[in-house]
Amino acid sequence: MSKRITDVFFDLDHTLWDFDKNSSLTFEMIFKMNGITLNLKDFISVYEPINLKYWKLYREEQVDKAALRYGRLSDTFNALNVTVNDTVINKLADDYITYLTSHNHIFDGTIELLEYLKPKYNLHIITNGFADAQQRKLERSKIGHFFKTVTNSEMVGVKKPNPKMFYYALDLAQAKKESSIMIGDNFEADVMGALNIGLDAICFNYHKAEITGDIKQVNHLLELKTLL
């Protein structure tokens, strides 16, 4: 980096906390608990893009938390032509949130990276996730102590890429955008959201999506050691 960076902001889900892996393990658990006999791989392959669609709607304030939690399951069962009544769907939605943080796999290199960065920078989290769940994820994956501040969308009342999220996080961190950088996997929410307010950004492109333009990106977390 040519400029002096003092503060590094991370997204949590899909960036440090391995959401897809933990989510799959959670579905395996709650399906057994609720007598759902679907093939897990078939379910996950349909569920994941539907979940991403609902999170985009949630970021854009088109659905609320309850609609997200119910809709992503209902739409998946419908797409698989599996009949599950609303009572069971609501129970699964509740169980999913309850048990999601009983699995806390983090991306390869997370601890090594944070231990490398901690002496050099103030580290922070900016997440669109729900406050209670995100705090449990940080604690149970044993990475919470690395971070000076945590900003979540429920505190701010909006979600990334809304500029208010980033300005709130900068204020909470007592950091300046000119000496800060954002790292996250979501091109729209994390990268463009940050760049649009003049906050530098790096895309954690573990999914190896096609990214055009002059955007800094890494495919593995430890590659960040060469950039920071």
Tab-separated table of N, CA and C in Angstrom, residues 108-205:
chain	number	residue	atom	x	y	z
A	108	ASP	N	-9.641	-20.911	5.823
A	108	ASP	CA	-8.230	-21.250	5.970
A	108	ASP	C	-7.393	-19.969	5.981
A	109	GLY	N	-6.546	-19.836	6.986
A	109	GLY	CA	-5.667	-18.675	7.072
A	109	GLY	C	-6.189	-17.539	7.927
A	110	THR	N	-7.433	-17.643	8.408
A	110	THR	CA	-8.036	-16.535	9.163
A	110	THR	C	-7.210	-16.153	10.389
A	111	ILE	N	-6.905	-17.124	11.237
A	111	ILE	CA	-6.181	-16.824	12.481
A	111	ILE	C	-4.782	-16.286	12.169
A	112	GLU	N	-4.088	-16.947	11.243
A	112	GLU	CA	-2.737	-16.486	10.883
A	112	GLU	C	-2.767	-15.049	10.367
A	113	LEU	N	-3.752	-14.737	9.538
A	113	LEU	CA	-3.862	-13.382	8.995
A	113	LEU	C	-4.135	-12.367	10.103
A	114	LEU	N	-5.100	-12.670	10.972
A	114	LEU	CA	-5.463	-11.722	12.024
A	114	LEU	C	-4.310	-11.519	13.010
A	115	GLU	N	-3.592	-12.579	13.296
A	115	GLU	CA	-2.420	-12.447	14.182
A	115	GLU	C	-1.330	-11.588	13.533
A	116	TYR	N	-1.221	-11.666	12.224
A	116	TYR	CA	-0.263	-10.851	11.481
A	116	TYR	C	-0.688	-9.377	11.471
A	117	LEU	N	-1.982	-9.133	11.294
A	117	LEU	CA	-2.480	-7.766	11.156
A	117	LEU	C	-2.634	-7.035	12.483
A	118	LYS	N	-2.991	-7.766	13.532
A	118	LYS	CA	-3.356	-7.150	14.816
A	118	LYS	C	-2.303	-6.176	15.365
A	119	PRO	N	-1.001	-6.511	15.330
A	119	PRO	CA	-0.015	-5.560	15.851
A	119	PRO	C	0.174	-4.317	14.976
A	120	LYS	N	-0.268	-4.390	13.723
A	120	LYS	CA	-0.012	-3.324	12.754
A	120	LYS	C	-1.186	-2.353	12.589
A	121	TYR	N	-2.413	-2.857	12.783
A	121	TYR	CA	-3.610	-2.073	12.463
A	121	TYR	C	-4.679	-2.231	13.546
A	122	ASN	N	-5.602	-1.276	13.579
A	122	ASN	CA	-6.854	-1.464	14.311
A	122	ASN	C	-7.779	-2.263	13.400
A	123	LEU	N	-8.338	-3.353	13.915
A	123	LEU	CA	-9.189	-4.234	13.106
A	123	LEU	C	-10.642	-4.087	13.520
A	124	HIS	N	-11.540	-4.135	12.539
A	124	HIS	CA	-12.958	-3.908	12.775
A	124	HIS	C	-13.801	-4.838	11.898
A	125	ILE	N	-15.057	-4.995	12.278
A	125	ILE	CA	-16.036	-5.763	11.496
A	125	ILE	C	-17.166	-4.843	11.052
A	126	ILE	N	-17.574	-4.980	9.786
A	126	ILE	CA	-18.822	-4.363	9.290
A	126	ILE	C	-19.644	-5.485	8.669
A	127	THR	N	-20.802	-5.776	9.247
A	127	THR	CA	-21.594	-6.925	8.807
A	127	THR	C	-23.072	-6.584	8.639
A	128	ASN	N	-23.685	-7.159	7.610
A	128	ASN	CA	-25.132	-7.041	7.423
A	128	ASN	C	-25.889	-8.087	8.227
A	129	GLY	N	-25.179	-8.982	8.878
A	129	GLY	CA	-25.828	-10.048	9.633
A	129	GLY	C	-26.543	-9.524	10.870
A	130	PHE	N	-27.325	-10.390	11.485
A	130	PHE	CA	-28.109	-10.016	12.653
A	130	PHE	C	-27.223	-9.955	13.895
A	131	ALA	N	-27.453	-8.953	14.723
A	131	ALA	CA	-26.551	-8.632	15.832
A	131	ALA	C	-26.247	-9.824	16.735
A	132	ASP	N	-27.292	-10.519	17.213
A	132	ASP	CA	-27.075	-11.598	18.181
A	132	ASP	C	-26.280	-12.749	17.559
A	133	ALA	N	-26.627	-13.112	16.329
A	133	ALA	CA	-25.930	-14.214	15.657
A	133	ALA	C	-24.476	-13.856	15.367
A	134	GLN	N	-24.236	-12.614	14.936
A	134	GLN	CA	-22.875	-12.237	14.581
A	134	GLN	C	-21.957	-12.228	15.806
A	135	GLN	N	-22.500	-11.783	16.946
A	135	GLN	CA	-21.688	-11.769	18.155
A	135	GLN	C	-21.315	-13.195	18.569
A	136	ARG	N	-22.286	-14.118	18.448
A	136	ARG	CA	-22.001	-15.522	18.786
A	136	ARG	C	-20.955	-16.102	17.843
A	137	LYS	N	-21.046	-15.770	16.563
A	137	LYS	CA	-20.062	-16.270	15.599
A	137	LYS	C	-18.653	-15.820	15.977
A	138	LEU	N	-18.513	-14.547	16.316
A	138	LEU	CA	-17.198	-14.013	16.673
A	138	LEU	C	-16.646	-14.680	17.929
A	139	GLU	N	-17.516	-14.877	18.904
A	139	GLU	CA	-17.071	-15.472	20.168
A	139	GLU	C	-16.738	-16.951	20.001
A	140	ARG	N	-17.635	-17.689	19.359
A	140	ARG	CA	-17.477	-19.145	19.288
A	140	ARG	C	-16.404	-19.585	18.304
A	141	SER	N	-16.101	-18.741	17.329
A	141	SER	CA	-14.997	-19.057	16.418
A	141	SER	C	-13.666	-18.535	16.965
A	142	LYS	N	-13.753	-17.903	18.148
A	142	LYS	CA	-12.560	-17.428	18.876
A	142	LYS	C	-11.756	-16.390	18.098
A	143	ILE	N	-12.479	-15.503	17.389
A	143	ILE	CA	-11.784	-14.416	16.702
A	143	ILE	C	-12.254	-13.037	17.170
A	144	GLY	N	-13.230	-13.003	18.057
A	144	GLY	CA	-13.791	-11.726	18.496
A	144	GLY	C	-12.765	-10.782	19.104
A	145	HIS	N	-11.779	-11.337	19.795
A	145	HIS	CA	-10.803	-10.497	20.504
A	145	HIS	C	-9.874	-9.732	19.570
A	146	PHE	N	-9.864	-10.097	18.296
A	146	PHE	CA	-9.010	-9.393	17.349
A	146	PHE	C	-9.576	-8.016	16.976
A	147	PHE	N	-10.877	-7.802	17.218
A	147	PHE	CA	-11.547	-6.633	16.649
A	147	PHE	C	-11.862	-5.569	17.691
A	148	LYS	N	-11.536	-4.341	17.324
A	148	LYS	CA	-11.752	-3.191	18.203
A	148	LYS	C	-13.223	-2.782	18.209
A	149	THR	N	-13.865	-2.819	17.047
A	149	THR	CA	-15.292	-2.476	16.947
A	149	THR	C	-16.009	-3.454	16.021
A	150	VAL	N	-17.310	-3.585	16.238
A	150	VAL	CA	-18.183	-4.379	15.365
A	150	VAL	C	-19.402	-3.529	15.030
A	151	THR	N	-19.609	-3.284	13.754
A	151	THR	CA	-20.788	-2.551	13.289
A	151	THR	C	-21.695	-3.529	12.551
A	152	ASN	N	-22.950	-3.645	12.991
A	152	ASN	CA	-23.907	-4.495	12.273
A	152	ASN	C	-25.084	-3.658	11.799
A	153	SER	N	-25.814	-4.198	10.840
A	153	SER	CA	-26.868	-3.422	10.185
A	153	SER	C	-28.013	-3.079	11.124
A	154	GLU	N	-28.224	-3.875	12.160
A	154	GLU	CA	-29.320	-3.571	13.096
A	154	GLU	C	-28.988	-2.348	13.954
A	155	MET	N	-27.712	-2.089	14.191
A	155	MET	CA	-27.304	-0.889	14.914
A	155	MET	C	-27.574	0.369	14.094
A	156	VAL	N	-27.355	0.255	12.784
A	156	VAL	CA	-27.388	1.431	11.913
A	156	VAL	C	-28.776	1.654	11.311
A	157	GLY	N	-29.518	0.561	11.106
A	157	GLY	CA	-30.850	0.670	10.508
A	157	GLY	C	-30.838	0.574	9.000
A	158	VAL	N	-29.663	0.359	8.419
A	158	VAL	CA	-29.526	0.133	6.971
A	158	VAL	C	-28.481	-0.968	6.781
A	159	LYS	N	-28.280	-1.383	5.542
A	159	LYS	CA	-27.303	-2.436	5.255
A	159	LYS	C	-26.298	-1.951	4.226
A	160	LYS	N	-25.097	-2.561	4.242
A	160	LYS	CA	-24.180	-2.345	3.111
A	160	LYS	C	-24.904	-2.726	1.824
A	161	PRO	N	-24.772	-1.991	0.741
A	161	PRO	CA	-23.789	-0.947	0.459
A	161	PRO	C	-24.209	0.471	0.831
A	162	ASN	N	-25.254	0.635	1.639
A	162	ASN	CA	-25.674	1.983	2.028
A	162	ASN	C	-24.499	2.728	2.665
A	163	PRO	N	-24.189	3.937	2.199
A	163	PRO	CA	-23.060	4.691	2.749
A	163	PRO	C	-23.124	4.876	4.261
A	164	LYS	N	-24.343	4.925	4.806
A	164	LYS	CA	-24.479	5.132	6.261
A	164	LYS	C	-23.782	4.033	7.058
A	165	MET	N	-23.776	2.808	6.521
A	165	MET	CA	-23.102	1.704	7.216
A	165	MET	C	-21.616	1.997	7.393
A	166	PHE	N	-21.001	2.461	6.334
A	166	PHE	CA	-19.558	2.697	6.358
A	166	PHE	C	-19.209	3.923	7.199
A	167	TYR	N	-20.018	4.982	7.066
A	167	TYR	CA	-19.753	6.179	7.872
A	167	TYR	C	-19.953	5.893	9.360
A	168	TYR	N	-20.975	5.110	9.686
A	168	TYR	CA	-21.214	4.735	11.083
A	168	TYR	C	-20.018	3.945	11.622
A	169	ALA	N	-19.552	2.970	10.832
A	169	ALA	CA	-18.429	2.135	11.259
A	169	ALA	C	-17.157	2.967	11.443
A	170	LEU	N	-16.915	3.906	10.530
A	170	LEU	CA	-15.744	4.773	10.642
A	170	LEU	C	-15.819	5.641	11.899
A	171	ASP	N	-17.014	6.182	12.163
A	171	ASP	CA	-17.196	7.001	13.373
A	171	ASP	C	-16.981	6.176	14.631
A	172	LEU	N	-17.569	4.975	14.660
A	172	LEU	CA	-17.429	4.093	15.826
A	172	LEU	C	-15.967	3.744	16.055
A	173	ALA	N	-15.237	3.534	14.971
A	173	ALA	CA	-13.824	3.163	15.056
A	173	ALA	C	-12.911	4.369	15.278
A	174	GLN	N	-13.494	5.570	15.164
A	174	GLN	CA	-12.699	6.810	15.212
A	174	GLN	C	-11.572	6.747	14.176
A	175	ALA	N	-11.978	6.300	12.983
A	175	ALA	CA	-11.028	6.127	11.882
A	175	ALA	C	-11.390	7.061	10.735
A	176	LYS	N	-10.401	7.380	9.927
A	176	LYS	CA	-10.615	8.200	8.735
A	176	LYS	C	-10.639	7.290	7.512
A	177	LYS	N	-11.532	7.588	6.571
A	177	LYS	CA	-11.641	6.720	5.396
A	177	LYS	C	-10.354	6.744	4.567
A	178	GLU	N	-9.640	7.870	4.608
A	178	GLU	CA	-8.409	7.996	3.820
A	178	GLU	C	-7.308	7.058	4.314
A	179	SER	N	-7.387	6.645	5.565
A	179	SER	CA	-6.360	5.754	6.115
A	179	SER	C	-6.950	4.399	6.525
A	180	SER	N	-8.054	4.031	5.872
A	180	SER	CA	-8.730	2.767	6.176
A	180	SER	C	-8.933	1.967	4.896
A	181	ILE	N	-9.246	0.683	5.072
A	181	ILE	CA	-9.531	-0.183	3.923
A	181	ILE	C	-10.573	-1.216	4.326
A	182	MET	N	-11.413	-1.602	3.370
A	182	MET	CA	-12.486	-2.579	3.579
A	182	MET	C	-12.141	-3.867	2.836
A	183	ILE	N	-12.352	-5.010	3.490
A	183	ILE	CA	-12.117	-6.315	2.869
A	183	ILE	C	-13.386	-7.153	2.984
A	184	GLY	N	-13.893	-7.631	1.855
A	184	GLY	CA	-15.093	-8.461	1.889
A	184	GLY	C	-15.276	-9.225	0.596
A	185	ASP	N	-16.181	-10.201	0.641
A	185	ASP	CA	-16.373	-11.076	-0.518
A	185	ASP	C	-17.415	-10.551	-1.490
A	186	ASN	N	-18.334	-9.722	-1.006
A	186	ASN	CA	-19.470	-9.315	-1.841
A	186	ASN	C	-19.106	-8.057	-2.636
A	187	PHE	N	-19.095	-8.194	-3.950
A	187	PHE	CA	-18.647	-7.082	-4.799
A	187	PHE	C	-19.536	-5.857	-4.629
A	188	GLU	N	-20.831	-6.085	-4.602
A	188	GLU	CA	-21.777	-4.964	-4.509
A	188	GLU	C	-21.771	-4.340	-3.112
A	189	ALA	N	-21.943	-5.182	-2.092
A	189	ALA	CA	-22.125	-4.666	-0.736
A	189	ALA	C	-20.820	-4.177	-0.118
A	190	ASP	N	-19.771	-4.975	-0.228
A	190	ASP	CA	-18.515	-4.662	0.459
A	190	ASP	C	-17.598	-3.760	-0.362
A	191	VAL	N	-17.336	-4.189	-1.594
A	191	VAL	CA	-16.325	-3.507	-2.402
A	191	VAL	C	-16.859	-2.191	-2.964
A	192	MET	N	-17.936	-2.255	-3.737
A	192	MET	CA	-18.476	-1.029	-4.322
A	192	MET	C	-19.059	-0.110	-3.248
A	193	GLY	N	-19.643	-0.720	-2.212
A	193	GLY	CA	-20.163	0.102	-1.115
A	193	GLY	C	-19.086	0.962	-0.502
A	194	ALA	N	-17.906	0.376	-0.296
A	194	ALA	CA	-16.778	1.122	0.271
A	194	ALA	C	-16.219	2.126	-0.735
A	195	LEU	N	-15.948	1.655	-1.947
A	195	LEU	CA	-15.346	2.534	-2.963
A	195	LEU	C	-16.220	3.756	-3.249
A	196	ASN	N	-17.522	3.575	-3.172
A	196	ASN	CA	-18.435	4.675	-3.483
A	196	ASN	C	-18.362	5.826	-2.481
A	197	ILE	N	-17.806	5.584	-1.296
A	197	ILE	CA	-17.631	6.705	-0.351
A	197	ILE	C	-16.156	7.114	-0.247
A	198	GLY	N	-15.315	6.554	-1.120
A	198	GLY	CA	-13.905	6.903	-1.091
A	198	GLY	C	-13.088	6.090	-0.107
A	199	LEU	N	-13.654	4.960	0.329
A	199	LEU	CA	-12.938	4.035	1.214
A	199	LEU	C	-12.335	2.931	0.350
A	200	ASP	N	-11.047	2.747	0.432
A	200	ASP	CA	-10.372	1.734	-0.379
A	200	ASP	C	-10.905	0.345	-0.031
A	201	ALA	N	-10.786	-0.594	-0.959
A	201	ALA	CA	-11.368	-1.924	-0.740
A	201	ALA	C	-10.576	-3.004	-1.460
A	202	ILE	N	-10.609	-4.199	-0.887
A	202	ILE	CA	-10.048	-5.399	-1.503
A	202	ILE	C	-11.140	-6.463	-1.519
A	203	CYS	N	-11.334	-7.103	-2.654
A	203	CYS	CA	-12.329	-8.173	-2.758
A	203	CYS	C	-11.686	-9.512	-2.399
A	204	PHE	N	-12.271	-10.204	-1.418
A	204	PHE	CA	-11.869	-11.582	-1.124
A	204	PHE	C	-12.651	-12.473	-2.081
A	205	ASN	N	-12.047	-12.728	-3.226
A	205	ASN	CA	-12.748	-13.391	-4.334
A	205	ASN	C	-12.506	-14.899	-4.294
